[in-house]
Amino acid sequence: MSEVKPKPVDVAVGILMKPNGDVLLGQRPPGKPFDGYWEFPGGKVEPGEAILDALKREFVEELGLQIVSAEAWCGVEYVYPHAHVRLHFYISRDWQGEPQSLEGQAFAWQGTVGVEPLLPATIPLLEWLDEVRAQA
């Protein structure tokens, strides 16, 4: 008998990019899996919700920011011990407001990413992100 794999959870992830190429990373709050790890902000897509709508909702809830526009960038599937996720990454260069820590999380603007530890699914993206920065 073959094992039934759980369906991956869709997660909308946003990369806010300033004109100088800096990106915003947030630290996972205490009590969540991988707490203390750094990641790009985002969250689960609710049933029937469009991915971009989920991204906009999460940014309002977590950071108090309004995403004005964002472009789909890439998708990554990753199996963590606690969840199988399908990450949908968007890059936004157009938002309103300054990030606020609405869930008690730390965040940091990073050029060359120096915060650690990073969520494992985030690590391969950093090289790809350098290529995007070089084209900007």
Coordinates of C-alpha atoms in Angstrom, one line a residue:
M1 CA 0.0 0.0 0.0
S2 CA 1.3 3.4 -0.9
E3 CA 1.4 6.0 1.8
V4 CA -1.0 8.9 1.3
K5 CA 0.9 12.1 1.4
P6 CA -0.8 15.1 2.9
K7 CA -1.7 17.9 0.5
P8 CA 0.7 20.7 0.7
V9 CA -0.4 23.9 2.5
D10 CA -0.4 26.9 0.2
V11 CA 1.5 29.8 1.8
A12 CA 1.7 33.4 0.3
V13 CA 5.2 34.9 1.0
G14 CA 6.1 38.5 0.3
I15 CA 9.5 40.0 -0.4
L16 CA 9.4 43.8 0.1
M17 CA 12.3 45.2 -1.9
K18 CA 13.5 48.8 -1.5
P19 CA 15.0 50.7 -4.4
N20 CA 18.5 49.9 -3.1
G21 CA 17.7 46.2 -3.1
D22 CA 17.3 45.7 0.7
V23 CA 14.6 43.2 1.6
L24 CA 12.5 42.7 4.8
L25 CA 12.9 39.6 6.9
G26 CA 10.9 38.8 10.0
Q27 CA 11.7 36.5 12.9
R28 CA 9.2 33.8 13.8
P29 CA 7.5 34.5 17.1
P30 CA 7.8 32.3 20.2
G31 CA 5.3 29.4 20.2
K32 CA 5.4 28.7 16.5
P33 CA 7.4 25.9 14.8
F34 CA 11.0 27.1 14.2
D35 CA 10.5 30.1 16.5
G36 CA 13.4 32.5 16.4
Y37 CA 14.2 31.6 12.7
W38 CA 14.2 34.4 10.1
E39 CA 11.9 34.3 7.1
F40 CA 10.2 36.4 4.5
P41 CA 6.8 37.5 5.9
G42 CA 3.6 35.8 4.8
G43 CA 1.1 33.2 5.8
K44 CA -1.4 30.5 5.0
V45 CA -3.8 30.9 2.1
E46 CA -7.4 30.4 3.3
P47 CA -9.7 28.1 1.4
G48 CA -11.1 29.9 -1.7
E49 CA -8.7 32.9 -1.2
A50 CA -6.5 34.1 -4.1
I51 CA -2.8 33.9 -3.2
L52 CA -2.2 37.6 -3.8
D53 CA -5.2 38.4 -1.6
A54 CA -3.8 36.2 1.2
L55 CA -0.5 38.1 0.9
K56 CA -2.2 41.4 1.2
R57 CA -4.2 40.2 4.2
E58 CA -1.2 38.8 6.0
F59 CA 0.9 42.0 5.5
V60 CA -1.9 44.0 7.1
E61 CA -2.3 41.6 10.0
E62 CA 1.4 41.0 10.7
L63 CA 3.0 44.3 9.7
G64 CA 0.3 46.9 9.2
L65 CA 1.4 47.4 5.6
Q66 CA -0.7 47.8 2.5
I67 CA 0.7 46.0 -0.6
V68 CA -0.1 48.2 -3.6
S69 CA 1.3 45.8 -6.2
A70 CA 3.3 42.6 -6.2
E71 CA 4.5 40.3 -9.0
A72 CA 4.6 36.5 -8.7
W73 CA 8.2 35.5 -8.6
C74 CA 8.7 31.8 -7.9
G75 CA 7.2 28.8 -6.1
V76 CA 9.0 26.3 -3.8
E77 CA 7.7 23.2 -2.1
Y78 CA 9.3 22.2 1.1
V79 CA 8.6 19.4 3.6
Y80 CA 9.2 20.5 7.2
P81 CA 8.8 18.0 10.1
H82 CA 5.6 19.7 11.1
A83 CA 4.2 20.6 7.6
H84 CA 4.4 20.2 3.8
V85 CA 4.2 23.7 2.4
R86 CA 3.9 25.1 -1.1
L87 CA 5.4 28.6 -0.9
H88 CA 4.3 31.2 -3.4
F89 CA 6.8 34.1 -3.5
Y90 CA 5.9 37.6 -4.6
I91 CA 8.2 40.6 -4.9
S92 CA 6.7 44.0 -4.0
R93 CA 8.4 47.3 -4.6
D94 CA 5.2 49.3 -4.0
W95 CA 3.6 49.4 -0.6
Q96 CA 2.2 51.9 1.9
G97 CA 3.2 52.3 5.5
E98 CA 6.2 51.3 7.7
P99 CA 6.5 47.8 9.1
Q100 CA 5.1 47.4 12.6
S101 CA 5.6 44.5 14.9
L102 CA 1.9 43.6 15.3
E103 CA 2.6 40.0 16.3
G104 CA 5.5 40.8 18.6
Q105 CA 8.0 39.6 16.0
A106 CA 11.4 41.2 15.2
F107 CA 12.1 42.3 11.7
A108 CA 15.1 43.7 9.8
W109 CA 15.9 45.3 6.5
Q110 CA 18.8 43.3 5.0
G111 CA 21.0 44.0 2.0
T112 CA 23.4 41.1 2.2
V113 CA 21.3 38.8 4.5
G114 CA 23.2 38.5 7.8
V115 CA 20.5 37.3 10.2
E116 CA 20.6 33.7 11.5
P117 CA 19.2 31.1 11.6
L118 CA 17.2 31.3 8.4
L119 CA 14.2 29.0 7.7
P120 CA 15.6 26.2 5.5
A121 CA 13.2 26.9 2.6
T122 CA 14.4 30.5 2.6
I123 CA 18.1 29.8 2.1
P124 CA 18.1 28.8 -1.6
L125 CA 16.1 31.9 -2.5
L126 CA 18.9 34.3 -1.3
E127 CA 21.1 33.4 -4.3
W128 CA 18.2 33.9 -6.7
L129 CA 17.3 37.1 -5.0
D130 CA 20.9 38.4 -5.6
E131 CA 20.2 37.9 -9.4
V132 CA 17.0 39.9 -9.1
R133 CA 18.8 42.7 -7.3
A134 CA 21.5 42.7 -10.0
Q135 CA 18.8 43.2 -12.7
A136 CA 17.1 46.0 -10.8

